[in-house]
Amino acid sequence: MAEDNNYVTLEVAIDETLYDRIIHAATNRGQSVSEFVESVLDREVDTALHETPVEMVDPQDEE
Protein backbone atom coordinates (compact mmCIF):
# COMPACT_ATOMS: atom_id res chain seq x y z
CA MET A 1 0.00 0.00 0.00
CA ALA A 2 1.38 3.42 -0.95
CA GLU A 3 2.05 5.89 1.81
CA ASP A 4 -0.31 8.88 1.81
CA ASN A 5 1.76 12.07 2.09
CA ASN A 6 -1.09 14.50 1.40
CA TYR A 7 -2.35 17.15 3.78
CA VAL A 8 -6.08 17.09 4.23
CA THR A 9 -6.67 20.83 4.29
CA LEU A 10 -5.16 24.25 3.84
CA GLU A 11 -7.24 26.70 5.82
CA VAL A 12 -7.17 30.26 4.55
CA ALA A 13 -9.51 33.22 4.84
CA ILE A 14 -10.70 34.45 1.45
CA ASP A 15 -13.29 36.91 0.27
CA GLU A 16 -16.71 35.39 -0.48
CA THR A 17 -16.60 36.72 -4.05
CA LEU A 18 -13.24 35.04 -4.68
CA TYR A 19 -14.56 31.79 -3.22
CA ASP A 20 -17.55 31.91 -5.56
CA ARG A 21 -15.22 32.58 -8.51
CA ILE A 22 -12.99 29.63 -7.51
CA ILE A 23 -16.02 27.34 -7.45
CA HIS A 24 -17.10 28.64 -10.87
CA ALA A 25 -13.60 28.24 -12.34
CA ALA A 26 -13.25 24.71 -10.95
CA THR A 27 -16.63 23.78 -12.42
CA ASN A 28 -15.60 25.19 -15.80
CA ARG A 29 -12.58 22.87 -15.77
CA GLY A 30 -14.54 19.87 -14.55
CA GLN A 31 -12.51 19.76 -11.35
CA SER A 32 -13.38 19.74 -7.69
CA VAL A 33 -12.45 22.89 -5.77
CA SER A 34 -9.64 20.91 -4.14
CA GLU A 35 -8.23 19.74 -7.49
CA PHE A 36 -8.49 23.24 -8.95
CA VAL A 37 -6.81 24.97 -6.01
CA GLU A 38 -4.03 22.36 -5.90
CA SER A 39 -3.32 22.76 -9.63
CA VAL A 40 -3.27 26.57 -9.39
CA LEU A 41 -1.02 26.53 -6.31
CA ASP A 42 1.31 24.01 -7.92
CA ARG A 43 1.69 26.21 -11.00
CA GLU A 44 2.24 29.37 -8.93
CA VAL A 45 4.78 27.68 -6.66
CA ASP A 46 6.73 26.47 -9.70
CA THR A 47 6.69 30.00 -11.13
CA ALA A 48 7.76 31.59 -7.84
CA LEU A 49 10.61 29.14 -7.37
CA HIS A 50 12.05 30.23 -10.73
CA GLU A 51 11.92 33.94 -9.87
CA THR A 52 14.75 35.93 -8.37
CA PRO A 53 14.35 35.81 -4.58
CA VAL A 54 13.28 39.01 -2.85
CA GLU A 55 15.29 39.98 0.21
CA MET A 56 12.96 40.30 3.17
CA VAL A 57 13.84 43.14 5.54
CA ASP A 58 12.57 43.35 9.10
CA PRO A 59 11.23 46.92 9.60
CA GLN A 60 12.74 46.94 13.11
CA ASP A 61 16.21 46.45 11.61
CA GLU A 62 15.83 49.69 9.64
CA GLU A 63 15.44 51.86 12.75
PDB file of C-alpha atoms in Angstrom:
ATOM      1  CA  MET A   1       0.000   0.000   0.000  1.00  0.00           C
ATOM      2  CA  ALA A   2       1.378   3.423  -0.953  1.00  0.00           C
ATOM      3  CA  GLU A   3       2.048   5.892   1.814  1.00  0.00           C
ATOM      4  CA  ASP A   4      -0.310   8.876   1.807  1.00  0.00           C
ATOM      5  CA  ASN A   5       1.758  12.071   2.089  1.00  0.00           C
ATOM      6  CA  ASN A   6      -1.091  14.498   1.404  1.00  0.00           C
ATOM      7  CA  TYR A   7      -2.352  17.150   3.778  1.00  0.00           C
ATOM      8  CA  VAL A   8      -6.079  17.092   4.227  1.00  0.00           C
ATOM      9  CA  THR A   9      -6.671  20.834   4.286  1.00  0.00           C
ATOM     10  CA  LEU A  10      -5.161  24.250   3.840  1.00  0.00           C
ATOM     11  CA  GLU A  11      -7.244  26.697   5.815  1.00  0.00           C
ATOM     12  CA  VAL A  12      -7.172  30.258   4.546  1.00  0.00           C
ATOM     13  CA  ALA A  13      -9.506  33.218   4.842  1.00  0.00           C
ATOM     14  CA  ILE A  14     -10.696  34.451   1.453  1.00  0.00           C
ATOM     15  CA  ASP A  15     -13.293  36.906   0.272  1.00  0.00           C
ATOM     16  CA  GLU A  16     -16.707  35.391  -0.485  1.00  0.00           C
ATOM     17  CA  THR A  17     -16.596  36.724  -4.045  1.00  0.00           C
ATOM     18  CA  LEU A  18     -13.238  35.043  -4.684  1.00  0.00           C
ATOM     19  CA  TYR A  19     -14.559  31.792  -3.221  1.00  0.00           C
ATOM     20  CA  ASP A  20     -17.548  31.907  -5.559  1.00  0.00           C
ATOM     21  CA  ARG A  21     -15.216  32.582  -8.505  1.00  0.00           C
ATOM     22  CA  ILE A  22     -12.993  29.629  -7.505  1.00  0.00           C
ATOM     23  CA  ILE A  23     -16.019  27.335  -7.451  1.00  0.00           C
ATOM     24  CA  HIS A  24     -17.101  28.636 -10.868  1.00  0.00           C
ATOM     25  CA  ALA A  25     -13.599  28.240 -12.342  1.00  0.00           C
ATOM     26  CA  ALA A  26     -13.245  24.714 -10.954  1.00  0.00           C
ATOM     27  CA  THR A  27     -16.626  23.784 -12.417  1.00  0.00           C
ATOM     28  CA  ASN A  28     -15.601  25.187 -15.796  1.00  0.00           C
ATOM     29  CA  ARG A  29     -12.583  22.874 -15.771  1.00  0.00           C
ATOM     30  CA  GLY A  30     -14.538  19.872 -14.552  1.00  0.00           C
ATOM     31  CA  GLN A  31     -12.507  19.761 -11.347  1.00  0.00           C
ATOM     32  CA  SER A  32     -13.381  19.739  -7.686  1.00  0.00           C
ATOM     33  CA  VAL A  33     -12.453  22.891  -5.772  1.00  0.00           C
ATOM     34  CA  SER A  34      -9.639  20.908  -4.142  1.00  0.00           C
ATOM     35  CA  GLU A  35      -8.235  19.743  -7.491  1.00  0.00           C
ATOM     36  CA  PHE A  36      -8.486  23.239  -8.947  1.00  0.00           C
ATOM     37  CA  VAL A  37      -6.809  24.968  -6.006  1.00  0.00           C
ATOM     38  CA  GLU A  38      -4.033  22.364  -5.896  1.00  0.00           C
ATOM     39  CA  SER A  39      -3.319  22.759  -9.629  1.00  0.00           C
ATOM     40  CA  VAL A  40      -3.265  26.572  -9.394  1.00  0.00           C
ATOM     41  CA  LEU A  41      -1.024  26.526  -6.305  1.00  0.00           C
ATOM     42  CA  ASP A  42       1.308  24.006  -7.922  1.00  0.00           C
ATOM     43  CA  ARG A  43       1.687  26.208 -11.000  1.00  0.00           C
ATOM     44  CA  GLU A  44       2.244  29.370  -8.930  1.00  0.00           C
ATOM     45  CA  VAL A  45       4.785  27.678  -6.663  1.00  0.00           C
ATOM     46  CA  ASP A  46       6.727  26.467  -9.702  1.00  0.00           C
ATOM     47  CA  THR A  47       6.688  29.997 -11.134  1.00  0.00           C
ATOM     48  CA  ALA A  48       7.758  31.594  -7.839  1.00  0.00           C
ATOM     49  CA  LEU A  49      10.615  29.139  -7.369  1.00  0.00           C
ATOM     50  CA  HIS A  50      12.051  30.231 -10.732  1.00  0.00           C
ATOM     51  CA  GLU A  51      11.917  33.942  -9.874  1.00  0.00           C
ATOM     52  CA  THR A  52      14.747  35.934  -8.371  1.00  0.00           C
ATOM     53  CA  PRO A  53      14.351  35.809  -4.580  1.00  0.00           C
ATOM     54  CA  VAL A  54      13.277  39.007  -2.854  1.00  0.00           C
ATOM     55  CA  GLU A  55      15.286  39.977   0.206  1.00  0.00           C
ATOM     56  CA  MET A  56      12.963  40.303   3.173  1.00  0.00           C
ATOM     57  CA  VAL A  57      13.840  43.136   5.539  1.00  0.00           C
ATOM     58  CA  ASP A  58      12.567  43.347   9.102  1.00  0.00           C
ATOM     59  CA  PRO A  59      11.229  46.922   9.599  1.00  0.00           C
ATOM     60  CA  GLN A  60      12.736  46.937  13.113  1.00  0.00           C
ATOM     61  CA  ASP A  61      16.206  46.453  11.613  1.00  0.00           C
ATOM     62  CA  GLU A  62      15.831  49.685   9.638  1.00  0.00           C
ATOM     63  CA  GLU A  63      15.436  51.863  12.749  1.00  0.00           C
TER      64      GLU A  63
END
